[in-house]
XYZ file of C-alpha atoms in Angstrom:
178
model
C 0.000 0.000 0.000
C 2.218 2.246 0.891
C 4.276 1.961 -2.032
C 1.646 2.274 -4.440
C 1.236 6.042 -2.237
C 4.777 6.497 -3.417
C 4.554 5.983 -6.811
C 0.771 8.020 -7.185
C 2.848 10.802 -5.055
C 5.774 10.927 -8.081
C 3.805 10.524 -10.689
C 1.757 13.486 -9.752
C 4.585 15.611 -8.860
C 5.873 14.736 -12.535
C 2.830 15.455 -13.718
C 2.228 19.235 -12.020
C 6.099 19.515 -13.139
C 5.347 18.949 -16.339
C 2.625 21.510 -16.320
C 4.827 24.093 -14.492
C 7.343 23.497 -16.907
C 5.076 23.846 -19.955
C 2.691 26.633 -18.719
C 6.254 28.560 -17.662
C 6.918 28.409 -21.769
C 3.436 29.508 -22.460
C 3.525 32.461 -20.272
C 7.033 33.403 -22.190
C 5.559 32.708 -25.411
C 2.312 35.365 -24.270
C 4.995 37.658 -22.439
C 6.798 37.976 -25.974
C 3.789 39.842 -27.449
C 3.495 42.487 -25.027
C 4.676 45.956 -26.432
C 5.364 49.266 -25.336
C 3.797 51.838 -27.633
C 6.262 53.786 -28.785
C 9.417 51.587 -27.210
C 9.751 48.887 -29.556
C 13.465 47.882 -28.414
C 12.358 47.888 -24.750
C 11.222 44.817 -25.027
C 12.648 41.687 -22.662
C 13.097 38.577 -24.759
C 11.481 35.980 -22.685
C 12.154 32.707 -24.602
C 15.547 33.782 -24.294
C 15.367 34.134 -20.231
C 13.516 30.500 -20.518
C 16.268 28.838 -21.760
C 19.222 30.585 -19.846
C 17.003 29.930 -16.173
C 16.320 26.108 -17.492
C 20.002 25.558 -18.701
C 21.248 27.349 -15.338
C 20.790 23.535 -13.362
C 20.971 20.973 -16.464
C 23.173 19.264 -18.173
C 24.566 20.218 -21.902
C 22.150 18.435 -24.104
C 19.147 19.362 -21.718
C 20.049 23.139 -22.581
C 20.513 22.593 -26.342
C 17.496 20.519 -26.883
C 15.356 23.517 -24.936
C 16.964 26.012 -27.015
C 16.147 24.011 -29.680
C 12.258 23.816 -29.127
C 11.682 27.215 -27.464
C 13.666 28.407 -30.561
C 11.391 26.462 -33.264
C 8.151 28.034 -30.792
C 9.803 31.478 -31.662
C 10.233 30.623 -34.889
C 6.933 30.165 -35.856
C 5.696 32.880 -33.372
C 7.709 35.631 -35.413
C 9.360 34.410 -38.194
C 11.419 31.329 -39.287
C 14.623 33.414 -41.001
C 16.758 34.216 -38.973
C 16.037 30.674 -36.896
C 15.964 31.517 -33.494
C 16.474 27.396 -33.020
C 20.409 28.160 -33.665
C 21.193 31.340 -31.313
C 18.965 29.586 -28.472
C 20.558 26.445 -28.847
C 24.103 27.998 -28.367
C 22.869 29.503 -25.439
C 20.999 27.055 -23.314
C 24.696 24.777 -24.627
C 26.776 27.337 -23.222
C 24.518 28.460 -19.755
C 24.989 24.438 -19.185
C 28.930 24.336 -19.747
C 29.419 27.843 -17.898
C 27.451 25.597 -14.639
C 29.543 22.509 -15.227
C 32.557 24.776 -14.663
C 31.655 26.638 -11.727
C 32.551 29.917 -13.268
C 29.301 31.219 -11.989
C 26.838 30.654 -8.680
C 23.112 30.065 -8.949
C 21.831 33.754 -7.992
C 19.919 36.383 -9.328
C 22.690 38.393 -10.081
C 24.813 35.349 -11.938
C 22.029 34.872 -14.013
C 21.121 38.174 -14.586
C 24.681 38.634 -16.171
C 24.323 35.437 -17.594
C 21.733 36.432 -19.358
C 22.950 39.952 -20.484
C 25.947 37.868 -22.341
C 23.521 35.349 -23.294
C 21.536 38.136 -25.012
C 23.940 39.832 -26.660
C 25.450 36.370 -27.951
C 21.945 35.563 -29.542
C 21.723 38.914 -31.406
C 24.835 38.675 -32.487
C 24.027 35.256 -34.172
C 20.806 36.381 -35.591
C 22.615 39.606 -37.087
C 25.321 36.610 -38.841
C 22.563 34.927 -40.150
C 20.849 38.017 -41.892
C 24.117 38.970 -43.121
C 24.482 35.387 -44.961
C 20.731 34.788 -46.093
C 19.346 38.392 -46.255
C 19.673 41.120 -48.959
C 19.581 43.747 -46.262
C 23.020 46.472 -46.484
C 25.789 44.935 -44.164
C 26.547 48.431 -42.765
C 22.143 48.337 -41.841
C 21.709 45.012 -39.853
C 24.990 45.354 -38.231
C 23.913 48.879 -36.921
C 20.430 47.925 -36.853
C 22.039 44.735 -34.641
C 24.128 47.366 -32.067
C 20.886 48.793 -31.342
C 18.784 45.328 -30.718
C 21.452 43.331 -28.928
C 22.645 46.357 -25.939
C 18.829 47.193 -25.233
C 17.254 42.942 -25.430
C 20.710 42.734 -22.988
C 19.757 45.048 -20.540
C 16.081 44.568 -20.575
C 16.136 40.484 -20.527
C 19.148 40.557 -17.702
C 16.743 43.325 -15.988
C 13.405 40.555 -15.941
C 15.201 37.382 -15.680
C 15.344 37.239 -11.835
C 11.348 37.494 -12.281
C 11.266 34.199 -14.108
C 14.600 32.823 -12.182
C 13.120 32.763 -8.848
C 9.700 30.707 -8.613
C 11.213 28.514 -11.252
C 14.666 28.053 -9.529
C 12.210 27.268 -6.439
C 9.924 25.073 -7.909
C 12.971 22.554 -9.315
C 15.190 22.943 -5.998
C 11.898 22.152 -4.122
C 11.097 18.701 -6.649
C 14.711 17.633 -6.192
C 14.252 17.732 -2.662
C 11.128 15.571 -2.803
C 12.855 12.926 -5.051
């Protein structure tokens, strides 16, 4: 009896994580949309904080393979050139490795700055991949890019505590139950 408890007890808690986990990307994917008149660089770019808060505590592959689908979700939320797929797949690869290493704790303001290089790191990706497949002016996307990556730096590494800290709670929390 008892463990049949246990095992109804996990499987719900993988369940709810499950939904936590997926209604987390939802609310990023319905944060994305939100737009300040007037301000369009002040904008936060939430998949991005997704992957970088996700990668913070997984391995390698577990922060490519979420860059990977949050970047394919982008994708077909905005549009498919320049893939978003690559630049977050970089970056939930790299958030991983810079964890493995200990170069970096797990607090707000380590992944706030993670996220500010994460950011910039993305654009900078992006603004390559325009620059190969586009038929956009070099000397236009690369200023065009100066712009996007400094102010989608600031603003994610500015809201990715907000994400960082019921999330970060939420996993520490399920790895304690386990």
């Amino acid at each position: 009896m008892l463990n049949r408890q246990t095992r109804l007890h996990r499987t719900s808690l993988t369940s709810l994580n499950w939904l936590i986990t997926i209604g987390s990307v939802g609310l990023c994917a319905l944060l994305s949309f939100i737009h300040l008149p007037n301000l369009p660089l002040l904008v936060p770019d939430w998949f991005l904080i997704w992957v970088v808060v996700w990668s913070v505590k997984r391995s390698w592959g577990q922060g490519v393979l979420a860059g990977i689908a949050l970047g394919w979700i982008q994708d077909g939320l905005v549009s498919a050139h320049p893939s978003h797929a690559v630049s977050l797949a970089l970056v939930g690869g790299l958030t991983a490795l810079m964890q493995k290493q200990r170069f970096v704790s797990e607090d707000f303001i380590s992944v706030a700055l993670i996220t500010f290089a994460m950011a910039i790191l993305q654009q900078t990706i992006i603004a390559i991949q325009m620059t190969l497949g586009s038929g956009f002016p070099l000397e236009e996307i690369w200023q065009h890019h100066r712009q996007v990556a400094l102010s989608s730096a600031i603003m994610s590494s500015l809201w990715a505590p907000l994400l960082y800290a019921p999330l970060n709670r939420w996993w520490t929390w399920l790895r304690e139950q386990e």
